[in-house]
Coordinates of C-alpha atoms in Angstrom, one line a residue:
Chain G
M1 CA 0.0 0.0 0.0
E2 CA 1.8 3.1 -1.3
T3 CA -0.1 5.7 0.6
K4 CA -1.0 8.9 -1.1
E5 CA 0.0 10.8 2.0
E6 CA 3.6 9.6 1.5
N7 CA 3.7 10.7 -2.1
E8 CA 2.5 14.1 -1.0
I9 CA 5.2 14.5 1.7
K10 CA 7.9 13.1 -0.4
P11 CA 9.1 15.5 -3.1
P12 CA 10.6 13.9 -6.2
L13 CA 14.0 12.7 -5.3
K14 CA 17.1 13.6 -7.2
F15 CA 19.1 10.5 -7.6
S16 CA 22.8 10.4 -7.2
N17 CA 25.6 8.0 -7.0
G18 CA 24.8 4.3 -6.9
V19 CA 21.2 4.2 -5.6
D20 CA 19.2 1.7 -7.6
H21 CA 15.6 2.9 -7.4
T22 CA 14.3 -0.1 -9.1
K23 CA 15.3 -2.3 -6.1
K24 CA 13.6 -1.9 -2.8
V25 CA 15.6 -3.5 -0.1
I26 CA 13.2 -2.5 2.7
E27 CA 9.5 -1.6 2.4
I28 CA 7.8 -0.3 5.4
I29 CA 4.1 -0.1 4.8
D30 CA 1.8 1.8 7.2
V31 CA 3.7 0.6 10.3
S32 CA 2.7 1.6 13.8
F33 CA 4.4 0.6 17.0
S34 CA 3.2 0.9 20.7
Y35 CA 4.8 0.1 24.0
G36 CA 1.7 -0.8 25.9
N37 CA -0.7 2.0 25.3
D38 CA 2.0 4.4 24.3
E39 CA 2.2 4.8 20.6
V40 CA 5.7 5.5 19.5
L41 CA 5.4 5.2 15.8
S42 CA 2.2 5.9 13.8
G43 CA 1.5 5.0 10.1
I44 CA 5.0 5.1 8.8
S45 CA 5.6 4.2 5.2
L46 CA 9.0 4.2 3.8
D47 CA 11.1 2.5 1.0
V48 CA 14.8 2.0 1.2
H49 CA 16.5 1.4 -2.1
K50 CA 19.6 -0.6 -2.8
G51 CA 22.8 1.5 -2.5
D52 CA 21.1 4.2 -0.5
Y53 CA 22.8 6.0 2.3
L54 CA 20.0 7.0 4.6
G55 CA 20.1 9.2 7.6
L56 CA 17.3 8.7 10.2
V57 CA 16.8 11.9 12.2
G58 CA 14.3 13.2 14.7
P59 CA 14.1 14.6 18.2
N60 CA 15.0 12.5 21.2
G61 CA 12.3 10.0 21.8
A62 CA 10.8 10.3 18.3
G63 CA 11.0 6.6 17.6
K64 CA 14.2 6.5 15.5
T65 CA 15.7 3.6 17.3
T66 CA 12.3 1.8 17.4
L67 CA 12.0 2.1 13.7
L68 CA 15.6 0.8 13.3
K69 CA 14.8 -2.2 15.5
I70 CA 11.6 -2.9 13.5
M71 CA 13.7 -3.0 10.3
L72 CA 16.1 -5.4 12.0
G73 CA 13.4 -7.7 13.2
L74 CA 14.2 -7.0 16.9
L75 CA 10.7 -5.5 17.4
R76 CA 7.5 -6.6 15.7
P77 CA 5.3 -3.7 14.5
T78 CA 1.9 -3.5 16.3
K79 CA 0.3 -2.7 12.9
G80 CA 1.4 -2.6 9.3
E81 CA 3.9 -4.6 7.3
V82 CA 7.6 -4.7 6.7
K83 CA 9.3 -6.4 3.8
I84 CA 13.0 -7.0 3.6
F85 CA 14.4 -7.9 0.1
G86 CA 10.8 -8.4 -0.9
T87 CA 10.0 -11.0 1.8
E88 CA 7.6 -10.3 4.7
L89 CA 9.2 -10.0 8.0
K90 CA 7.5 -13.1 9.4
E91 CA 8.9 -15.3 6.7
F92 CA 12.3 -13.5 6.4
D93 CA 15.3 -15.6 7.5
R94 CA 18.3 -14.0 5.8
W95 CA 19.2 -12.1 8.9
A96 CA 22.9 -12.3 8.1
D97 CA 22.3 -10.0 5.2
L98 CA 21.5 -7.3 7.7
G99 CA 24.5 -5.9 9.6
Y100 CA 23.9 -4.1 12.9
V101 CA 26.1 -1.7 14.8
P102 CA 24.3 -1.1 18.1
Q103 CA 24.7 2.0 20.3
K104 CA 28.0 1.0 21.9
A105 CA 27.5 2.1 25.5
T106 CA 24.3 0.1 26.1
N107 CA 25.5 -3.3 25.1
F108 CA 29.1 -3.7 25.9
D109 CA 31.0 -4.9 28.9
P110 CA 34.5 -3.3 28.7
N111 CA 36.0 -6.1 30.8
F112 CA 34.7 -8.8 28.5
P113 CA 37.5 -11.2 27.8
A114 CA 37.7 -11.0 24.0
T115 CA 40.3 -10.0 21.5
V116 CA 39.5 -7.8 18.6
K117 CA 39.6 -10.8 16.3
E118 CA 37.3 -12.8 18.5
V119 CA 34.8 -10.0 18.4
V120 CA 34.9 -9.7 14.6
L121 CA 34.5 -13.4 14.3
M122 CA 31.2 -13.1 16.2
G123 CA 29.9 -11.4 13.1
R124 CA 30.3 -14.7 11.2
T125 CA 28.0 -16.6 13.7
G126 CA 24.7 -15.9 12.0
R127 CA 26.1 -16.6 8.6
K128 CA 27.4 -20.0 9.6
G129 CA 24.2 -21.2 11.1
L130 CA 23.8 -23.5 14.1
L131 CA 26.1 -26.5 14.7
R132 CA 28.8 -25.3 12.3
Q133 CA 32.2 -24.5 13.5
M134 CA 34.3 -21.5 12.4
N135 CA 36.9 -22.4 9.9
K136 CA 39.8 -20.8 7.9
K137 CA 37.4 -19.0 5.6
D138 CA 35.7 -17.3 8.6
E139 CA 39.1 -16.2 9.9
E140 CA 40.0 -14.8 6.5
L141 CA 36.8 -12.9 6.2
A142 CA 37.3 -11.5 9.8
E143 CA 40.8 -10.4 8.8
K144 CA 39.5 -8.8 5.6
A145 CA 36.8 -6.9 7.5
L146 CA 39.5 -5.6 9.9
R147 CA 41.5 -4.4 6.9
E148 CA 38.4 -2.6 5.5
V149 CA 38.1 -0.6 8.7
G150 CA 41.9 -0.1 9.0
M151 CA 42.3 -2.0 12.3
E152 CA 44.2 -5.1 11.2
Q153 CA 47.1 -4.2 13.5
Y154 CA 44.9 -4.4 16.5
E155 CA 43.8 -8.0 15.9
H156 CA 45.2 -9.4 19.1
R157 CA 44.4 -6.5 21.4
L158 CA 41.6 -6.8 23.9
I159 CA 38.4 -5.0 22.8
G160 CA 38.1 -3.2 26.2
D161 CA 41.6 -1.7 25.8
L162 CA 40.7 0.3 22.6
S163 CA 39.4 3.8 22.5
G164 CA 35.7 4.4 21.8
G165 CA 36.3 5.3 18.1
Q166 CA 38.4 2.2 17.6
Q167 CA 35.9 0.0 19.3
Q168 CA 33.3 1.3 16.9
R169 CA 35.4 0.4 13.9
I170 CA 35.7 -3.1 15.4
F171 CA 31.9 -3.3 15.6
I172 CA 31.6 -2.1 12.0
A173 CA 34.1 -4.8 11.1
R174 CA 32.0 -7.3 13.0
A175 CA 29.0 -6.3 10.9
L176 CA 31.1 -6.5 7.7
A177 CA 32.4 -10.0 8.5
A178 CA 28.9 -11.4 7.9
E179 CA 29.1 -10.0 4.3
P180 CA 25.8 -8.1 4.7
Q181 CA 23.9 -6.1 2.1
I182 CA 22.6 -3.4 4.5
I183 CA 24.3 -2.0 7.6
F184 CA 22.2 -0.3 10.3
L185 CA 24.0 2.0 12.7
D186 CA 22.4 3.4 15.9
E187 CA 23.9 6.7 17.0
P188 CA 27.4 5.8 15.9
T189 CA 29.0 9.1 16.6
S190 CA 27.6 9.9 20.0
G191 CA 30.4 10.6 22.5
V192 CA 33.3 10.5 20.0
D193 CA 35.6 13.4 19.1
M194 CA 35.6 15.4 15.8
K195 CA 38.5 13.6 14.3
T196 CA 37.0 10.2 15.0
Q197 CA 33.7 11.4 13.5
D198 CA 35.4 12.5 10.3
D199 CA 37.2 9.2 10.0
F200 CA 33.9 7.4 10.7
Y201 CA 32.1 9.3 7.9
A202 CA 35.0 8.7 5.5
L203 CA 34.7 5.0 6.3
M204 CA 30.9 5.1 5.7
K205 CA 31.4 6.7 2.3
K206 CA 33.9 4.0 1.4
L207 CA 31.5 1.2 2.4
N208 CA 28.6 2.8 0.5
Q209 CA 30.5 3.7 -2.7
E210 CA 33.2 1.1 -3.0
L211 CA 31.5 -1.9 -1.3
D212 CA 28.1 -0.9 -2.6
L213 CA 26.5 -1.4 0.8
T214 CA 23.1 0.2 1.7
L215 CA 23.5 2.2 4.9
V216 CA 20.8 3.3 7.4
L217 CA 22.2 5.6 10.0
V218 CA 20.3 6.8 13.1
S219 CA 21.6 10.1 14.3
H220 CA 20.5 13.2 16.2
D221 CA 23.5 15.1 14.9
I222 CA 21.7 16.7 11.9
E223 CA 24.2 19.3 11.0
K224 CA 27.0 16.8 10.7
I225 CA 25.2 14.1 8.7
M226 CA 23.6 16.4 6.1
G227 CA 26.9 16.7 4.3
E228 CA 27.3 12.9 4.2
I229 CA 24.1 11.1 3.5
M230 CA 22.1 10.8 0.3
H231 CA 18.7 10.9 1.8
V232 CA 17.2 12.0 5.1
V233 CA 14.2 10.6 6.8
C234 CA 12.7 12.7 9.6
V235 CA 10.7 10.8 12.2
D236 CA 8.7 12.3 15.0
K237 CA 6.2 9.5 15.7
T238 CA 5.1 9.9 12.1
L239 CA 7.2 10.3 9.0
V240 CA 7.8 14.0 8.7
C241 CA 10.0 14.0 5.6
H242 CA 11.9 11.8 3.2
E243 CA 14.1 13.9 0.9
T244 CA 17.6 14.9 0.0
P245 CA 19.7 16.9 2.4
E246 CA 19.5 19.9 0.1
E247 CA 15.7 19.8 0.1
F248 CA 15.7 19.2 3.8
L249 CA 17.7 22.4 4.5
K250 CA 15.3 24.4 2.3
D251 CA 12.1 23.0 3.8
S252 CA 10.6 24.9 6.6
H253 CA 8.9 21.9 8.4
S254 CA 12.3 20.3 8.6
R255 CA 13.8 23.3 10.4
V256 CA 11.4 22.7 13.2
I257 CA 12.8 19.2 13.7
A258 CA 16.3 20.5 13.2
G259 CA 15.7 23.3 15.7
E260 CA 14.5 20.8 18.3
N261 CA 17.6 18.8 17.7
V262 CA 20.0 21.6 17.9
K263 CA 18.4 22.4 21.2
F264 CA 18.7 18.8 22.2
I265 CA 22.4 18.7 21.2
G266 CA 23.0 21.9 23.2
H267 CA 21.6 20.3 26.3
H268 CA 23.6 17.1 26.1
H269 CA 27.0 18.0 24.7
Chain X
M1 CA 52.1 -44.3 58.5
D2 CA 52.6 -45.0 54.8
L3 CA 49.4 -43.9 53.0
N4 CA 49.5 -44.4 49.2
I5 CA 46.5 -42.6 47.8
F6 CA 46.3 -45.0 44.8
Q7 CA 46.0 -48.1 47.0
Y8 CA 42.5 -47.0 47.7
S9 CA 40.1 -47.6 44.8
F10 CA 37.7 -45.0 46.2
M11 CA 40.4 -42.3 45.9
V12 CA 41.1 -43.3 42.3
R13 CA 37.4 -43.1 41.5
G14 CA 37.2 -39.8 43.4
L15 CA 40.1 -38.4 41.3
E16 CA 38.5 -39.6 38.1
A17 CA 35.2 -38.1 38.8
G18 CA 36.9 -34.9 40.2
I19 CA 39.0 -34.4 37.1
I20 CA 35.9 -34.7 34.8
V21 CA 33.9 -32.3 36.8
A22 CA 36.9 -29.9 37.0
L23 CA 37.1 -29.9 33.2
I24 CA 33.4 -29.2 32.6
A25 CA 32.6 -26.8 35.4
P26 CA 34.6 -23.7 34.2
A27 CA 33.6 -24.4 30.5
I28 CA 30.0 -23.6 31.4
G29 CA 31.0 -21.3 34.3
I30 CA 32.5 -18.7 32.0
F31 CA 29.2 -18.1 30.3
L32 CA 27.4 -17.9 33.6
V33 CA 29.9 -15.4 35.0
L34 CA 29.9 -13.2 31.8
R35 CA 26.1 -13.3 31.5
R36 CA 25.7 -12.4 35.3
Y37 CA 24.0 -15.8 35.7
S38 CA 26.2 -16.9 38.7
L39 CA 23.1 -16.9 40.9
I40 CA 21.4 -19.4 38.7
A41 CA 24.1 -22.0 39.4
D42 CA 23.6 -21.4 43.1
T43 CA 19.8 -21.7 42.8
L44 CA 20.0 -24.9 40.8
A45 CA 22.4 -26.3 43.4
H46 CA 19.9 -25.7 46.1
V47 CA 17.1 -27.1 43.9
S48 CA 19.2 -30.2 43.3
L49 CA 19.0 -31.0 47.0
A50 CA 15.2 -31.5 46.6
G51 CA 16.1 -34.0 43.8
I52 CA 18.6 -35.7 46.1
A53 CA 16.0 -36.0 48.9
L54 CA 13.5 -37.4 46.4
G55 CA 16.1 -39.9 45.2
L56 CA 16.8 -41.0 48.8
L57 CA 13.1 -41.3 49.5
L58 CA 12.4 -43.4 46.4
G59 CA 15.6 -45.4 46.6
I60 CA 17.0 -44.3 43.2
N61 CA 20.4 -42.8 42.6
P62 CA 20.3 -39.3 44.1
I63 CA 22.3 -37.9 41.1
Y64 CA 19.4 -39.0 38.8
G65 CA 17.0 -37.4 41.2
A66 CA 19.0 -34.2 41.1
I67 CA 19.2 -34.2 37.3
G68 CA 15.4 -34.7 37.0
V69 CA 14.4 -32.0 39.5
T70 CA 17.0 -29.4 38.4
A71 CA 16.0 -29.9 34.7
L72 CA 12.3 -29.5 35.6
S73 CA 13.0 -26.4 37.7
T74 CA 14.9 -24.9 34.8
V75 CA 11.8 -25.0 32.7
G76 CA 9.8 -23.6 35.6
I77 CA 12.2 -20.8 36.2
E78 CA 12.2 -19.8 32.6
R79 CA 8.4 -20.0 32.4
L80 CA 8.1 -17.8 35.4
R81 CA 10.6 -15.3 34.1
S82 CA 8.9 -15.1 30.7
T83 CA 5.5 -14.2 32.2
N84 CA 7.1 -11.0 33.5
K85 CA 5.0 -11.3 36.6
V86 CA 8.1 -11.5 38.9
Y87 CA 11.6 -10.1 38.4
G88 CA 14.2 -12.6 37.1
E89 CA 16.0 -12.5 40.4
S90 CA 12.8 -13.0 42.4
S91 CA 12.0 -16.1 40.4
L92 CA 15.4 -17.5 41.4
A93 CA 14.8 -16.7 45.1
L94 CA 11.3 -18.4 44.9
F95 CA 12.9 -21.6 43.5
L96 CA 15.9 -21.5 45.8
S97 CA 13.9 -21.3 49.0
G98 CA 10.9 -23.3 47.7
S99 CA 13.0 -26.3 46.7
L100 CA 15.0 -26.1 49.9
A101 CA 11.7 -26.3 51.9
F102 CA 10.6 -29.2 49.7
A103 CA 13.9 -31.0 50.4
V104 CA 13.6 -30.5 54.1
I105 CA 10.1 -32.0 54.1
L106 CA 11.1 -34.9 52.0
L107 CA 14.1 -35.6 54.2
S108 CA 12.0 -35.5 57.4
L109 CA 9.7 -38.1 55.7
A110 CA 12.7 -40.2 54.9
N111 CA 13.5 -40.9 58.5
G112 CA 14.9 -37.5 59.3
F113 CA 18.4 -36.2 58.6
N114 CA 21.1 -38.8 58.3
T115 CA 24.8 -38.8 57.7
G116 CA 24.2 -39.4 54.0
L117 CA 22.8 -35.9 53.8
F118 CA 26.0 -34.4 55.0
S119 CA 27.9 -35.9 52.1
Y120 CA 25.5 -34.4 49.6
L121 CA 25.7 -31.0 51.2
F122 CA 29.5 -30.8 51.3
G123 CA 30.6 -33.6 48.9
S124 CA 32.2 -36.9 49.7
I125 CA 34.3 -38.6 47.1
V126 CA 34.4 -41.7 49.3
T127 CA 30.8 -42.4 48.3
V128 CA 31.5 -42.2 44.6
T129 CA 30.8 -45.5 43.0
Q130 CA 32.2 -46.8 39.7
N131 CA 28.7 -46.4 38.2
D132 CA 28.8 -42.7 39.3
V133 CA 32.1 -42.3 37.5
Y134 CA 30.5 -43.6 34.3
T135 CA 27.4 -41.5 34.7
I136 CA 29.5 -38.4 35.3
L137 CA 31.7 -39.2 32.3
I138 CA 28.8 -39.8 29.9
L139 CA 26.8 -36.8 31.0
S140 CA 29.9 -34.5 31.0
G141 CA 30.6 -35.7 27.4
I142 CA 27.1 -34.7 26.4
V143 CA 27.5 -31.3 28.1
A144 CA 30.9 -30.8 26.4
A145 CA 29.4 -31.7 23.0
V146 CA 26.4 -29.4 23.3
L147 CA 28.7 -26.6 24.5
A148 CA 31.0 -27.1 21.5
F149 CA 28.0 -27.1 19.1
F150 CA 26.7 -23.8 20.5
Y151 CA 30.1 -22.3 21.5
K152 CA 30.1 -19.5 18.9
E153 CA 26.5 -18.6 19.6
L154 CA 27.1 -18.6 23.4
I155 CA 30.1 -16.2 23.0
Y156 CA 28.2 -13.9 20.8
I157 CA 25.1 -13.8 23.1
S158 CA 27.3 -13.3 26.1
F159 CA 29.0 -10.3 24.5
D160 CA 26.1 -8.6 22.8
E161 CA 22.7 -10.3 23.0
E162 CA 20.9 -7.8 20.9
A163 CA 23.3 -7.9 18.0
A164 CA 23.3 -11.7 18.1
R165 CA 19.5 -11.6 17.9
A166 CA 19.6 -9.2 15.0
G167 CA 22.0 -11.6 13.3
G168 CA 19.3 -14.3 13.5
I169 CA 20.7 -16.2 16.5
P170 CA 17.9 -17.9 18.4
T171 CA 18.8 -16.3 21.6
R172 CA 15.9 -17.7 23.7
T173 CA 16.7 -21.2 22.8
I174 CA 20.5 -20.8 23.4
N175 CA 19.8 -19.2 26.8
F176 CA 17.6 -22.1 27.7
V177 CA 20.2 -24.7 26.6
L178 CA 22.8 -22.9 28.7
I179 CA 20.6 -23.1 31.9
L180 CA 19.7 -26.7 31.1
L181 CA 23.4 -27.6 30.8
T182 CA 24.0 -25.8 34.1
A183 CA 21.4 -28.0 35.7
L184 CA 23.3 -31.1 34.4
V185 CA 26.7 -29.9 35.6
V186 CA 25.3 -28.9 39.0
S187 CA 24.0 -32.5 39.5
L188 CA 27.2 -34.0 38.3
S189 CA 29.3 -32.0 40.7
I190 CA 27.4 -33.0 43.8
P191 CA 29.5 -36.0 44.8
I192 CA 32.7 -33.9 44.5
V193 CA 32.0 -30.6 46.3
G194 CA 28.4 -31.0 47.4
V195 CA 25.4 -28.9 46.9
L196 CA 26.6 -25.9 48.8
L197 CA 29.9 -25.5 47.1
I198 CA 29.0 -26.2 43.4
S199 CA 28.7 -22.6 42.3
A200 CA 32.3 -22.0 43.6
L201 CA 33.6 -24.7 41.3
M202 CA 31.9 -23.0 38.3
V203 CA 32.7 -19.4 39.3
I204 CA 36.0 -19.1 41.1
P205 CA 38.3 -20.5 38.4
V206 CA 36.6 -18.3 35.8
V207 CA 36.8 -15.1 38.0
S208 CA 40.5 -15.9 38.7
A209 CA 41.3 -16.4 35.0
L210 CA 39.5 -13.1 34.1
Q211 CA 42.1 -11.2 36.2
F212 CA 44.7 -12.0 33.5
K213 CA 42.7 -9.9 31.1
R214 CA 43.2 -12.1 28.0
G215 CA 41.1 -13.1 25.1
F216 CA 38.2 -15.6 25.4
A217 CA 40.0 -18.8 24.4
T218 CA 43.0 -18.0 26.6
T219 CA 40.7 -17.1 29.6
V220 CA 38.9 -20.5 29.2
L221 CA 42.3 -22.3 29.1
Y222 CA 43.5 -20.5 32.3
A223 CA 40.2 -21.3 34.1
E224 CA 40.6 -25.0 33.2
I225 CA 44.2 -25.1 34.5
I226 CA 43.2 -23.4 37.8
S227 CA 40.2 -25.7 38.1
I228 CA 42.0 -29.0 37.4
F229 CA 45.0 -28.1 39.6
S230 CA 42.7 -27.1 42.5
V231 CA 40.6 -30.3 42.3
I232 CA 43.5 -32.7 42.0
F233 CA 45.5 -30.9 44.7
G234 CA 42.4 -30.5 46.9
I235 CA 41.5 -34.2 46.7
I236 CA 45.1 -35.3 47.5
A237 CA 45.5 -32.8 50.3
S238 CA 42.2 -33.6 51.9
F239 CA 43.1 -37.2 51.9
Y240 CA 46.4 -36.8 53.7
L241 CA 45.2 -34.1 56.1
N242 CA 41.8 -35.8 56.7
L243 CA 39.8 -32.8 55.7
S244 CA 36.5 -32.3 53.8
T245 CA 37.3 -32.6 50.1
G246 CA 34.8 -30.0 48.9
G247 CA 35.9 -27.4 51.4
T248 CA 39.6 -28.1 50.7
I249 CA 39.1 -27.7 46.9
V250 CA 37.2 -24.4 47.3
L251 CA 39.7 -23.0 49.7
I252 CA 42.6 -23.8 47.3
M253 CA 40.6 -22.1 44.5
L254 CA 40.1 -19.0 46.7
A255 CA 43.9 -19.0 47.7
I256 CA 44.8 -19.1 44.0
F257 CA 42.3 -16.3 43.3
S258 CA 43.8 -14.1 46.0
L259 CA 47.3 -14.8 44.8
I260 CA 46.3 -13.8 41.2
L261 CA 44.7 -10.6 42.5
L262 CA 48.0 -9.7 44.2
V263 CA 50.3 -10.5 41.4
A264 CA 48.2 -10.2 38.2
P265 CA 49.4 -7.3 36.0
G266 CA 46.3 -5.2 36.0
T267 CA 47.0 -3.4 32.8
K268 CA 48.5 -6.2 30.8
K269 CA 47.3 -6.2 27.2
G270 CA 47.2 -8.7 24.4
V271 CA 46.3 -12.4 24.1

């Protein structure tokens, strides 16, 4: 169900780079989500195309992360339908095609006894399937992923001994090791310094353009990502906009969201 | 007095059973410690006492009684937790005290508390029969095989459960398997260290090995070495000094842990 409403909101997109608009990798059709009686997302419809580099923005508590988790199959929508690579979520089983870089701080024990290589190898787990042991090929793919993010010299270091920015590269390598088609990143640049942020966006550009990966990035740092992404999706319970960064900066309704976020950034940083 | 430990077949059996348990306990213990599940081991240990009491009452091998009751309780604990009607920890407390109460009632029915109970509470390798050794060997083999099959999933879930789930790992199933294996290992460890000291066997070698701050595989290896050394040394020492075996093993483990805390290079990096 391609809603009329969505067509009204969404201005014609200018297509750049390697986005293939004939191939929808994700279709979100009129999706709502509630925690108990508290509706977090309402009537969201959105297509993500192959090769896109999508920024998901919105004020704090607007449901960005919830939407991301719905796309990853971590949350089931209360209403509506999600298709990944054309398959309905309920029947979808190619989870290893979706890479996930979670918000670092929430999920990670810095004292966990694992080397960088052991962490990257975890990314192979879903691809292997149950009852299969890791082999030489998995090791090679883990090493290759480490080279992609420029961290091969840290292979034997403990994950907890690295800096925040380095750890994030390792988690990106972990996602890459599964050889995914899409990578989802949740607030990847929160709490890292400017230089690390620049390195991060350079790496994202490389993954998107050279490795042809579709990227979905949740961020509240609107100013920064506008110069990086191809399309921006603004969420504030409903889908507020889906357009190019140029259009976003021109649109007045977006400025409201941007304004809220600038305020939000000011409070927390 | 010339006492050769190997002249006594019960000591040989005790050592055999002890070494098997020493190998398997840290292998599962590392996941319990890293997942903050240490309390589950302790709960299941107390639950196993109800199984032992049931075994004594019905005249079946108490180890089998323990396996049956701990496995059933595992299902019960998971069910109760998944209803979200009580907090996870509270469900453990319910099962811990509930099964202990059940055990006390069963034991009072079975002609009150006897000396046999003492050996189940604190372990007594003297009572290990050849059949027990075979049972421990076979069941430990099963636990080791299942652990090996799910090893990569268990590591991933322990490190980052959400990312593992997003990657299509059946986390609920794996969590359940982990607790079921814990129930088995708890039951197997009863003759060696007894109900009250089992969680020590699973936890202390792992916590000690973690102090070295190494990678996962290396940490497991260190925990195994500490565990096997403590159990062998503990059994031999308790024999010559005429001490409780379980208590001796656990105190040796604690001594090693304290020593490591003192000397371990806190900032050491690498594998």
